[in-house]
Coordinates of C-alpha atoms in Angstrom, one line a residue:
Chain A
M283 CA 9.0 14.6 7.9
K284 CA 8.4 11.1 8.9
Q285 CA 10.1 8.2 7.1
R286 CA 8.7 5.0 5.8
P287 CA 9.6 2.2 8.3
A288 CA 12.4 -0.1 7.2
D289 CA 11.6 -3.3 5.4
D290 CA 12.8 -6.3 7.3
Y291 CA 14.0 -9.8 6.5
V292 CA 14.7 -12.8 8.8
H293 CA 16.2 -16.1 7.7
V294 CA 14.0 -18.0 10.1
S295 CA 15.9 -21.3 9.8
S296 CA 19.0 -19.5 11.2
V297 CA 17.4 -18.3 14.4
N298 CA 17.5 -20.4 17.5
W299 CA 14.3 -21.5 19.2
Q300 CA 13.7 -20.1 22.7
P301 CA 11.4 -21.5 25.4
F302 CA 7.9 -19.9 25.5
P303 CA 7.2 -19.0 29.1
G304 CA 5.6 -21.8 31.2
E305 CA 3.3 -19.2 32.6
F306 CA 1.6 -19.1 29.2
S307 CA 2.0 -22.6 28.0
G308 CA 2.7 -26.2 28.9
G309 CA 4.5 -29.2 27.3
G310 CA 7.6 -27.5 26.0
I311 CA 6.5 -24.9 23.4
R312 CA 9.3 -22.9 21.9
W313 CA 9.1 -19.7 19.8
K314 CA 10.9 -17.3 17.5
L315 CA 9.9 -13.7 17.4
L316 CA 10.1 -12.5 13.8
H317 CA 8.8 -8.9 13.8
V318 CA 7.1 -6.2 15.9
S319 CA 5.3 -3.1 14.6
P320 CA 5.2 -0.6 17.5
E321 CA 2.9 1.9 15.8
V322 CA -0.1 -0.2 15.2
G323 CA 0.8 -3.0 17.6
T324 CA 1.2 -6.0 15.3
W325 CA 3.7 -8.8 15.8
A326 CA 4.7 -12.0 14.1
A327 CA 6.1 -15.2 15.5
I328 CA 6.6 -18.9 14.8
F329 CA 5.9 -21.6 17.4
D330 CA 7.2 -25.1 17.8
C331 CA 4.7 -27.2 19.7
P332 CA 5.5 -30.8 20.7
K333 CA 2.7 -33.4 20.8
G334 CA 0.7 -32.9 24.0
S335 CA 1.7 -29.3 24.5
S336 CA -0.9 -26.5 24.9
F337 CA -1.3 -22.8 25.4
A338 CA -2.9 -21.3 28.5
S339 CA -6.4 -19.6 28.3
H340 CA -6.2 -16.3 26.4
I341 CA -8.2 -13.8 24.5
H342 CA -7.0 -12.4 21.2
I343 CA -7.4 -8.6 21.7
G344 CA -7.3 -8.1 18.0
P345 CA -7.6 -10.5 15.0
G346 CA -4.9 -13.1 14.5
E347 CA -4.1 -15.4 11.5
Y348 CA -2.1 -18.6 11.8
F349 CA -0.5 -20.7 9.1
L350 CA 0.1 -24.3 10.3
T351 CA 3.0 -25.8 8.4
K352 CA 3.3 -29.1 10.4
G353 CA 1.1 -31.2 12.7
K354 CA -2.3 -30.9 14.1
M355 CA -3.8 -28.3 16.4
E356 CA -7.1 -28.1 18.3
V357 CA -8.4 -24.5 18.6
R358 CA -11.3 -23.5 20.8
G359 CA -11.9 -27.1 21.9
G360 CA -11.4 -28.6 18.4
Q361 CA -14.0 -29.4 15.8
E362 CA -16.1 -31.6 18.1
K363 CA -16.8 -28.8 20.5
G364 CA -17.5 -26.1 17.8
G365 CA -13.9 -25.0 17.4
A366 CA -11.5 -26.0 14.7
T367 CA -9.1 -28.9 14.3
A368 CA -6.4 -27.7 12.0
S369 CA -4.1 -30.1 10.1
A370 CA -1.1 -29.0 8.1
V371 CA -1.1 -27.2 5.8
G372 CA -3.9 -25.2 7.5
Y373 CA -4.9 -21.6 7.7
G374 CA -7.0 -20.0 10.4
Y375 CA -8.5 -16.6 11.2
E376 CA -9.2 -15.9 14.8
A377 CA -11.5 -12.9 15.2
C378 CA -11.0 -9.9 17.4
N379 CA -11.8 -11.0 21.0
A380 CA -11.8 -14.7 20.2
R381 CA -11.4 -16.6 23.5
H382 CA -9.1 -19.7 23.4
D383 CA -9.6 -21.7 26.5
Q384 CA -8.2 -24.8 24.9
T385 CA -5.4 -24.9 22.3
H386 CA -3.9 -28.4 22.2
F387 CA -1.4 -30.0 19.9
L388 CA -2.2 -33.6 18.9
E389 CA 1.0 -34.1 17.0
D390 CA 4.4 -32.4 16.8
S391 CA 3.4 -29.1 15.2
E392 CA 4.7 -25.8 13.9
F393 CA 2.8 -22.7 13.0
Y394 CA 3.5 -19.1 12.0
M395 CA 1.1 -16.4 13.3
T396 CA 0.5 -12.7 12.9
F397 CA -1.2 -10.8 15.7
L398 CA -2.9 -7.4 15.8
G399 CA -2.7 -6.4 19.4
P400 CA -1.9 -8.4 22.5
L401 CA -2.9 -11.7 23.9
Q402 CA -4.8 -11.3 27.2
F403 CA -4.1 -14.4 29.4
I404 CA -6.9 -15.0 31.8
D405 CA -7.7 -17.4 34.7
K406 CA -10.8 -19.5 35.0
E407 CA -12.9 -16.6 36.3
G408 CA -11.8 -14.4 33.4
N409 CA -9.4 -12.3 35.5
T410 CA -6.5 -10.9 33.6
L411 CA -3.2 -12.6 34.4
A412 CA -1.0 -10.8 31.7
V413 CA -1.4 -8.7 28.6
V414 CA 1.3 -9.8 26.1
G415 CA 1.7 -7.6 23.0
W416 CA 4.5 -6.4 20.8
E417 CA 6.3 -4.6 23.6
Q418 CA 6.2 -7.5 26.1
A419 CA 7.1 -10.0 23.3
Q420 CA 10.0 -7.9 22.2
A421 CA 11.3 -7.5 25.8
L422 CA 11.1 -11.2 26.4
W423 CA 12.8 -12.0 23.1
A424 CA 15.6 -9.5 23.8
Q425 CA 16.2 -11.0 27.2
Q426 CA 16.3 -14.6 25.8
T427 CA 18.6 -13.8 22.9
G428 CA 20.8 -11.1 24.5
Q429 CA 19.7 -8.4 22.0
S430 CA 19.5 -4.8 23.0
Chain B
M17 CA -25.7 -4.7 18.1
K18 CA -22.8 -5.7 16.0
Q19 CA -21.5 -9.2 16.2
R20 CA -17.9 -10.5 16.3
P21 CA -16.9 -11.7 12.8
A22 CA -16.8 -15.5 12.4
D23 CA -13.6 -17.4 13.0
D24 CA -12.4 -19.2 9.9
Y25 CA -10.4 -22.2 9.0
V26 CA -9.2 -23.5 5.6
H27 CA -7.4 -26.8 5.1
V28 CA -5.0 -25.3 2.6
S29 CA -3.8 -28.6 1.2
S30 CA -7.4 -29.4 0.1
V31 CA -7.8 -26.3 -2.0
N32 CA -6.9 -26.4 -5.7
W33 CA -4.4 -23.9 -7.1
Q34 CA -5.7 -21.3 -9.5
P35 CA -3.6 -19.4 -12.1
F36 CA -2.6 -15.9 -10.9
P37 CA -3.5 -13.4 -13.7
G38 CA -0.8 -13.0 -16.4
E39 CA -1.5 -9.3 -16.2
F40 CA 0.2 -9.2 -12.8
S41 CA 2.7 -12.0 -13.1
G42 CA 4.8 -14.1 -15.5
G43 CA 6.1 -17.6 -15.5
G44 CA 3.2 -19.6 -14.3
I45 CA 2.5 -18.3 -10.7
R46 CA -0.6 -19.9 -9.1
W47 CA -2.4 -18.9 -5.9
K48 CA -5.0 -19.8 -3.3
L49 CA -7.0 -17.0 -1.6
L50 CA -7.4 -17.9 2.1
H51 CA -9.2 -15.0 3.7
V52 CA -10.5 -11.5 3.2
S53 CA -11.4 -9.0 5.9
P54 CA -13.7 -6.4 4.3
E55 CA -13.8 -4.0 7.2
V56 CA -10.2 -3.2 7.5
G57 CA -9.1 -4.4 4.0
T58 CA -6.7 -7.2 4.9
W59 CA -6.4 -10.4 2.9
A60 CA -4.2 -13.6 3.1
A61 CA -3.1 -15.9 0.3
I62 CA -0.5 -18.5 -0.6
F63 CA 1.5 -18.4 -3.9
D64 CA 3.2 -21.2 -5.8
C65 CA 6.0 -19.7 -7.9
P66 CA 8.0 -21.8 -10.4
K67 CA 11.7 -21.2 -10.9
G68 CA 12.0 -18.2 -13.2
S69 CA 8.6 -16.7 -12.5
S70 CA 8.0 -13.1 -11.3
F71 CA 5.5 -10.5 -10.2
A72 CA 4.9 -7.4 -12.2
S73 CA 5.8 -4.0 -10.7
H74 CA 3.6 -3.0 -7.7
I75 CA 3.4 -0.9 -4.6
H76 CA 2.2 -2.3 -1.3
I77 CA -0.5 0.3 -0.3
G78 CA -0.2 -1.0 3.3
P79 CA 2.3 -3.2 5.1
G80 CA 2.6 -6.9 4.1
E81 CA 4.3 -9.9 5.7
Y82 CA 5.5 -13.0 3.9
F83 CA 6.5 -16.4 5.1
L84 CA 8.5 -18.3 2.5
T85 CA 8.2 -22.0 3.1
K86 CA 10.0 -23.3 0.0
G87 CA 12.6 -21.9 -2.4
K88 CA 14.3 -18.6 -3.0
M89 CA 12.8 -15.2 -3.8
E90 CA 14.5 -11.9 -4.7
V91 CA 12.6 -8.9 -3.4
R92 CA 13.3 -5.3 -4.5
G93 CA 16.1 -6.5 -6.8
G94 CA 17.6 -8.9 -4.3
Q95 CA 20.3 -8.5 -1.7
E96 CA 22.9 -7.3 -4.3
K97 CA 20.8 -4.3 -5.2
G98 CA 19.8 -3.3 -1.7
G99 CA 16.7 -5.5 -1.5
A100 CA 16.4 -8.9 0.1
T101 CA 17.1 -12.4 -1.1
A102 CA 14.8 -14.7 0.9
S103 CA 15.6 -18.4 1.4
A104 CA 13.2 -20.8 2.9
V105 CA 12.3 -20.7 5.7
G106 CA 12.3 -16.9 5.5
Y107 CA 10.1 -14.1 6.9
G108 CA 9.8 -10.6 5.5
Y109 CA 8.1 -7.4 6.3
E110 CA 7.4 -5.1 3.4
A111 CA 6.6 -1.6 4.7
C112 CA 3.6 0.5 3.8
N113 CA 4.3 2.0 0.3
A114 CA 7.1 -0.4 -0.4
R115 CA 7.7 -0.5 -4.2
H116 CA 8.5 -3.8 -5.8
D117 CA 9.8 -3.4 -9.3
Q118 CA 11.5 -6.8 -9.3
T119 CA 10.3 -9.9 -7.5
H120 CA 11.9 -13.0 -9.0
F121 CA 11.9 -16.6 -8.0
L122 CA 15.3 -18.3 -8.4
E123 CA 14.0 -21.7 -7.5
D124 CA 10.5 -23.4 -7.3
S125 CA 9.1 -21.4 -4.3
E126 CA 6.0 -21.1 -2.2
F127 CA 5.0 -18.4 0.2
Y128 CA 2.1 -17.3 2.4
M129 CA 1.4 -13.6 2.7
T130 CA -0.8 -11.3 4.6
F131 CA -1.7 -7.9 3.2
L132 CA -3.1 -4.8 4.7
G133 CA -4.7 -2.9 1.8
P134 CA -4.3 -3.5 -1.9
L135 CA -1.4 -3.9 -4.3
Q136 CA -1.2 -1.1 -6.8
F137 CA 0.2 -2.4 -10.0
I138 CA 2.1 0.3 -12.0
D139 CA 3.8 0.7 -15.3
K140 CA 7.4 2.0 -15.8
E141 CA 6.3 5.6 -15.6
G142 CA 4.5 4.9 -12.3
N143 CA 1.0 5.1 -13.8
T144 CA -1.6 2.9 -12.1
L145 CA -2.6 -0.2 -14.0
A146 CA -4.8 -1.8 -11.4
V147 CA -5.5 -1.7 -7.7
V148 CA -6.0 -5.2 -6.3
G149 CA -7.3 -5.5 -2.8
W150 CA -9.6 -7.8 -0.8
E151 CA -12.6 -7.0 -3.0
Q152 CA -10.8 -7.6 -6.3
A153 CA -9.0 -10.7 -5.0
Q154 CA -12.3 -12.1 -3.7
A155 CA -14.0 -11.5 -7.0
L156 CA -11.3 -13.1 -9.0
W157 CA -11.2 -16.1 -6.7
A158 CA -14.9 -16.5 -6.8
Q159 CA -14.8 -16.5 -10.6
Q160 CA -12.0 -19.0 -10.7
T161 CA -13.5 -21.4 -8.2
G162 CA -17.2 -21.0 -9.0
Q163 CA -18.0 -19.7 -5.5
S164 CA -20.8 -17.1 -5.0
Chain C
M147 CA 14.9 -2.9 20.1
K148 CA 12.1 -0.9 18.6
Q149 CA 10.7 2.1 20.4
R150 CA 7.1 3.2 20.9
P151 CA 6.4 6.0 18.4
A152 CA 6.2 9.5 19.9
D153 CA 2.9 10.9 21.2
D154 CA 1.9 14.0 19.3
Y155 CA 0.0 17.2 20.0
V156 CA -1.1 19.9 17.6
H157 CA -2.8 23.1 18.6
V158 CA -5.1 23.1 15.6
S159 CA -6.2 26.7 16.0
S160 CA -2.6 27.9 15.7
V161 CA -2.0 26.2 12.3
N162 CA -2.7 28.1 9.1
W163 CA -5.0 26.7 6.5
Q164 CA -3.5 25.7 3.2
P165 CA -5.4 25.3 -0.1
F166 CA -6.4 21.7 -0.9
P167 CA -5.3 21.0 -4.5
G168 CA -7.8 22.0 -7.2
E169 CA -7.0 18.7 -8.9
F170 CA -8.9 17.0 -6.1
S171 CA -11.5 19.6 -5.1
G172 CA -13.4 22.6 -6.3
G173 CA -14.8 25.7 -4.6
G174 CA -12.0 26.7 -2.4
I175 CA -11.5 23.9 0.1
R176 CA -8.6 24.4 2.5
W177 CA -7.0 21.8 4.9
K178 CA -4.6 21.3 7.8
L179 CA -2.7 18.0 8.0
L180 CA -2.6 16.9 11.6
H181 CA -0.8 13.6 11.7
V182 CA 0.6 10.8 9.6
S183 CA 1.4 7.2 10.8
P184 CA 3.8 5.8 8.2
E185 CA 3.8 2.2 9.5
V186 CA 0.1 1.4 9.1
G187 CA -0.7 4.2 6.7
T188 CA -3.2 6.3 8.7
W189 CA -3.5 10.1 8.5
A190 CA -5.7 12.8 10.1
A191 CA -6.7 16.1 8.7
I192 CA -9.2 18.9 9.1
F193 CA -11.0 20.5 6.1
D194 CA -12.6 23.9 5.7
C195 CA -15.2 23.7 2.9
P196 CA -17.1 26.8 1.8
K197 CA -20.7 26.6 0.7
G198 CA -20.8 25.1 -2.8
S199 CA -17.4 23.4 -2.6
S200 CA -16.9 19.7 -3.4
F201 CA -14.4 16.9 -3.5
A202 CA -13.6 15.2 -6.8
S203 CA -14.6 11.5 -7.2
H204 CA -12.6 9.2 -5.1
I205 CA -12.5 5.7 -3.4
H206 CA -11.6 5.3 0.2
I207 CA -9.0 2.5 0.0
G208 CA -9.5 1.8 3.7
P209 CA -12.1 2.9 6.2
G210 CA -12.5 6.6 7.1
E211 CA -14.3 8.4 9.9
Y212 CA -15.4 12.0 9.8
F213 CA -16.6 14.3 12.5
L214 CA -18.4 17.3 11.1
T215 CA -18.2 20.2 13.5
K216 CA -19.8 22.9 11.3
G217 CA -22.2 23.0 8.3
K218 CA -23.8 20.5 6.1
M219 CA -22.3 17.8 3.8
E220 CA -23.8 15.5 1.2
V221 CA -21.9 12.2 1.0
R222 CA -22.5 9.7 -1.8
G223 CA -25.2 11.9 -3.4
G224 CA -26.8 12.8 -0.1
Q225 CA -29.7 11.1 1.7
E226 CA -32.1 11.4 -1.2
K227 CA -29.9 9.3 -3.4
G228 CA -29.1 6.6 -0.8
G229 CA -26.1 8.4 0.7
A230 CA -25.9 10.5 3.8
T231 CA -26.6 14.2 4.4
A232 CA -24.6 15.1 7.5
S233 CA -25.4 18.1 9.6
A234 CA -23.2 19.4 12.4
V235 CA -22.5 17.9 14.8
G236 CA -22.4 14.7 12.7
Y237 CA -20.3 11.6 12.6
G238 CA -19.8 9.2 9.7
Y239 CA -18.1 6.0 9.0
E240 CA -17.1 5.4 5.4
A241 CA -16.4 1.7 4.8
C242 CA -13.3 0.3 3.1
N243 CA -13.7 0.8 -0.7
A244 CA -16.6 3.3 -0.3
R245 CA -16.8 5.3 -3.6
H246 CA -17.6 8.9 -3.3
D247 CA -18.6 10.4 -6.6
Q248 CA -20.4 13.3 -5.1
T249 CA -19.3 15.1 -1.9
H250 CA -20.9 18.6 -1.7
F251 CA -21.1 21.2 0.9
L252 CA -24.5 22.9 1.2
E253 CA -23.2 25.4 3.8
D254 CA -19.9 26.6 5.1
S255 CA -18.6 23.5 6.7
E256 CA -15.7 22.1 8.6
F257 CA -14.8 18.5 9.4
Y258 CA -12.1 16.4 11.0
M259 CA -11.3 13.1 9.4
T260 CA -9.1 10.1 10.1
F261 CA -8.1 7.8 7.2
L262 CA -6.7 4.3 7.0
G263 CA -4.9 4.1 3.7
P264 CA -5.1 6.5 0.7
L265 CA -7.8 8.1 -1.3
Q266 CA -7.8 6.9 -4.9
F267 CA -9.0 9.7 -7.1
I268 CA -10.7 8.4 -10.3
D269 CA -12.2 9.7 -13.5
K270 CA -15.7 9.0 -14.8
E271 CA -14.5 5.7 -16.3
G272 CA -13.0 4.6 -13.0
N273 CA -9.4 5.1 -14.1
T274 CA -7.0 6.1 -11.4
L275 CA -5.9 9.7 -11.5
A276 CA -3.9 9.8 -8.2
V277 CA -3.4 7.8 -5.0
V278 CA -3.1 10.1 -2.1
G279 CA -2.1 8.6 1.2
W280 CA 0.0 9.5 4.2
E281 CA 3.2 9.9 2.1
Q282 CA 1.7 12.1 -0.6
A283 CA -0.3 14.1 2.0
Q284 CA 2.8 14.7 4.1
A285 CA 4.8 15.8 1.0
L286 CA 2.2 18.3 0.0
W287 CA 1.9 19.7 3.5
A288 CA 5.6 20.0 3.8
Q289 CA 5.8 21.9 0.5
Q290 CA 2.9 24.2 1.5
T291 CA 4.2 25.0 4.9
G292 CA 8.0 24.9 4.2
Q293 CA 8.6 22.1 6.7
S294 CA 11.3 19.5 6.0
Chain D
M242 CA -18.7 -13.9 -0.7
K243 CA -18.2 -11.3 1.9
Q244 CA -19.8 -7.9 1.7
R245 CA -18.4 -4.5 2.3
P246 CA -19.5 -3.3 5.8
A247 CA -22.3 -0.7 5.8
D248 CA -21.5 3.0 5.8
D249 CA -22.8 4.7 8.9
Y250 CA -24.0 8.1 9.9
V251 CA -24.9 9.5 13.4
H252 CA -26.4 12.9 14.0
V253 CA -24.4 13.4 17.1
S254 CA -26.4 16.4 18.4
S255 CA -29.6 14.2 18.5
V256 CA -28.1 11.5 20.7
N257 CA -28.5 11.8 24.5
W258 CA -25.4 11.8 26.7
Q259 CA -25.0 8.9 29.0
P260 CA -22.9 8.8 32.2
F261 CA -19.5 7.3 31.8
P262 CA -18.9 4.6 34.5
G263 CA -17.6 6.0 37.8
E264 CA -15.3 2.9 37.9
F265 CA -13.3 4.5 35.0
S266 CA -13.8 8.2 35.7
G267 CA -14.6 10.9 38.2
G268 CA -16.3 14.2 38.2
G269 CA -19.3 13.5 36.0
I270 CA -18.0 12.6 32.6
R271 CA -20.6 11.7 30.0
W272 CA -20.2 10.0 26.7
K273 CA -21.9 9.0 23.4
L274 CA -20.7 5.9 21.6
L275 CA -20.7 6.6 17.8
H276 CA -19.4 3.5 16.1
V277 CA -17.7 0.2 16.7
S278 CA -15.8 -1.9 14.1
P279 CA -15.8 -5.5 15.4
E280 CA -13.4 -6.9 12.8
V281 CA -10.4 -4.8 13.6
G282 CA -11.5 -3.6 17.0
T283 CA -11.8 0.2 16.5
W284 CA -14.4 2.4 18.1
A285 CA -15.3 6.1 18.2
A286 CA -16.9 8.1 20.9
I287 CA -17.4 11.7 22.1
F288 CA -16.9 12.7 25.8
D289 CA -18.3 15.6 27.8
C290 CA -16.0 16.4 30.7
P291 CA -16.9 19.0 33.3
K292 CA -14.2 21.2 34.8
G293 CA -12.4 19.1 37.4
S294 CA -13.3 15.7 36.0
S295 CA -10.8 13.0 35.1
F296 CA -10.3 9.6 33.7
A297 CA -8.9 6.7 35.8
S298 CA -5.4 5.3 35.0
H299 CA -5.4 3.4 31.8
I300 CA -3.2 2.1 29.0
H301 CA -4.1 2.6 25.3
I302 CA -3.7 -1.0 23.9
G303 CA -3.6 0.5 20.4
P304 CA -3.1 4.0 19.1
G305 CA -5.8 6.6 19.8
E306 CA -6.5 10.1 18.3
Y307 CA -8.5 12.8 20.0
F308 CA -10.0 16.0 18.6
L309 CA -10.7 18.5 21.4
T310 CA -13.5 20.8 20.3
K311 CA -14.0 22.6 23.7
G312 CA -12.0 23.3 26.8
K313 CA -8.6 22.2 28.2
M314 CA -7.3 18.8 28.9
E315 CA -4.1 17.6 30.6
V316 CA -2.8 14.4 29.2
R317 CA 0.0 12.3 30.9
G318 CA 0.4 14.9 33.7
G319 CA 0.2 17.9 31.3
Q320 CA 2.9 19.9 29.6
E321 CA 4.8 20.6 32.9
K322 CA 5.4 17.0 33.6
G323 CA 6.3 16.0 30.0
G324 CA 2.8 15.3 28.8
A325 CA 0.5 17.5 26.8
T326 CA -1.9 20.3 27.8
A327 CA -4.4 20.4 25.0
S328 CA -6.5 23.5 24.4
A329 CA -9.5 23.6 22.0
V330 CA -9.2 23.2 19.1
G331 CA -6.6 20.6 19.7
Y332 CA -5.5 17.3 18.1
G333 CA -3.5 14.5 19.8
Y334 CA -2.1 11.2 18.9
E335 CA -1.6 8.8 21.7
A336 CA 0.8 6.0 20.7
C337 CA 0.1 2.3 21.1
N338 CA 0.7 1.4 24.8
A339 CA 0.6 5.0 26.0
R340 CA 0.0 5.0 29.7
H341 CA -2.3 7.7 31.0
D342 CA -2.1 7.9 34.8
Q343 CA -3.5 11.4 34.9
T344 CA -6.0 12.9 32.5
H345 CA -7.6 16.0 34.0
F346 CA -10.0 18.6 32.6
L347 CA -9.1 22.1 33.6
E348 CA -12.2 23.6 32.0
D349 CA -15.6 22.3 30.8
S350 CA -14.4 20.2 27.8
E351 CA -15.5 18.0 25.0
F352 CA -13.6 15.7 22.7
Y353 CA -14.1 13.2 20.0
M354 CA -11.8 10.2 20.0
T355 CA -11.1 7.2 17.8
F356 CA -9.5 4.1 19.4
L357 CA -7.8 1.1 17.9
G358 CA -8.2 -1.7 20.5
P359 CA -9.3 -1.4 24.1
L360 CA -8.4 0.7 27.1
Q361 CA -6.8 -1.3 29.8
F362 CA -7.7 0.3 33.2
I363 CA -5.0 -0.4 35.8
D364 CA -4.5 0.1 39.5
K365 CA -1.4 1.8 41.0
E366 CA 0.6 -1.4 40.9
G367 CA -0.2 -1.9 37.2
N368 CA -2.7 -4.7 37.8
T369 CA -5.5 -4.9 35.3
L370 CA -8.9 -3.7 36.5
A371 CA -10.8 -3.9 33.2
V372 CA -10.2 -4.2 29.5
V373 CA -12.7 -2.0 27.7
G374 CA -12.9 -2.3 23.9
W375 CA -15.5 -2.2 21.2
E376 CA -17.4 -5.1 22.6
Q377 CA -17.6 -3.8 26.2
A378 CA -18.3 -0.3 25.0
Q379 CA -21.1 -1.5 22.8
A380 CA -22.6 -3.6 25.6
L381 CA -22.5 -0.7 28.0
W382 CA -24.0 1.7 25.5
A383 CA -26.8 -0.8 24.6
Q384 CA -27.6 -1.2 28.2
Q385 CA -27.7 2.6 28.8
T386 CA -29.8 3.4 25.8
G387 CA -32.0 0.3 25.7
Q388 CA -30.7 -0.8 22.2
S389 CA -30.5 -4.4 21.3

């Protein structure tokens, strides 16, 4: 018989930040991976984003929810271009297949986010550069922190 | 053809706290409902829990993830009894069907939580008192805030 | 590091039917449990429903999809009362929180169904009689088939 | 307030088969799209696969479950190479991120499948050729059937 998966707890403050790959971001974004759920493909992480940093263009393959605890974030071009400009404390729901060409941080910011499914990073023509889900996130985190 | 659901943004700081029902909690817990996803049955909320407050016994019908931004929370009896004692900033994953007989707040606390599926509140014999999911949460919130 | 869950295969024709509990059905319904996914709370089963059989009143706590390979099934009172009357080969999507007071089989029928979350069986006043999800389904199946 | 999504019913036998794109399959596979769920990104379809047909290499971005009602299908190279050889009536669970380099049909076959998330079609080096989820499936189906 199958068992219920283990509950999990992470004291986030005790975990060290790791650099988020420059391939997927600019301006010194750091992250902590908090959880992966391999069966359904969800994962949770927290991101530290200095003023002026940004994420590369990506599509949310499934819905994602962020909780901005510090700073100011422009999503989908920001409020002026039909997207959202989030200010702490802010919550956002990004729908399945939401495309984020522009995610900028106007102040030093921090947000926690839960993802269903991967991020599909794309170039300007929409070609896929990388698909980053629970498995790739876990592999990167393990490599950065020496876990096995 | 079906459309992609709308993205959503809530400036959490601008939303007023509402009392969380005494039927399901004690000690003055307040909440803000941030989002419901009616298709799959997920919902997201933030809870303000004064020192000494607690939630009534419940089962998480699906997995839930919390992000504790302030204070100290004892889950499943706390670390001493095999559960977790979360301190801010803390993250926790509560597995599908996790039973929470005791959730206490040892300090003034605040946490954000995403739920898949409802909470099943139960009495000491395990009988169901209420099933509170996206639909019940939305109805309560609408009643409390006068939304329609 | 967490592993990808195992793929799974069941030769359905080789598995023996077991009686579906009379508490939840009438008229001799039998079932085979095919899969449970404990992390997210999905499960899959096939049901053999003689002419005149029916399921007791229940709420689908999450969305469910059926594939009727044989016979005729009235869902939510059937087409005449605003529900659906499915004829093989038929497909149906039952939304999260769909309430099924009347599910009757007008002919010898068979259907395969995938569930997210449990079925909440209720009495006429809407009181909860039982919550049957992956864990309860697996326990029943193990007891019926002698698995451990 | 948000509404519960509509229930849905399709009399599968009354829907005409459409060709499944040659880009993603060989040997004359046909399909019927039965449902899409835009919020969470699930979709359901039935496939008609002549003897000798096959699907191109792909990764299941989320878990998928098939129900083989007719014929014989080799998944992940078939039983001899560590995969599964499914015979009707057969059920299979393909885990999140399962990679299917070889899916062949040894007899005229038919199967119903539910997908969470898209299929990522890849070339021999693992480069992404296409990501096909609920949105792309719906667009293709609408184009093939003249729906809007």
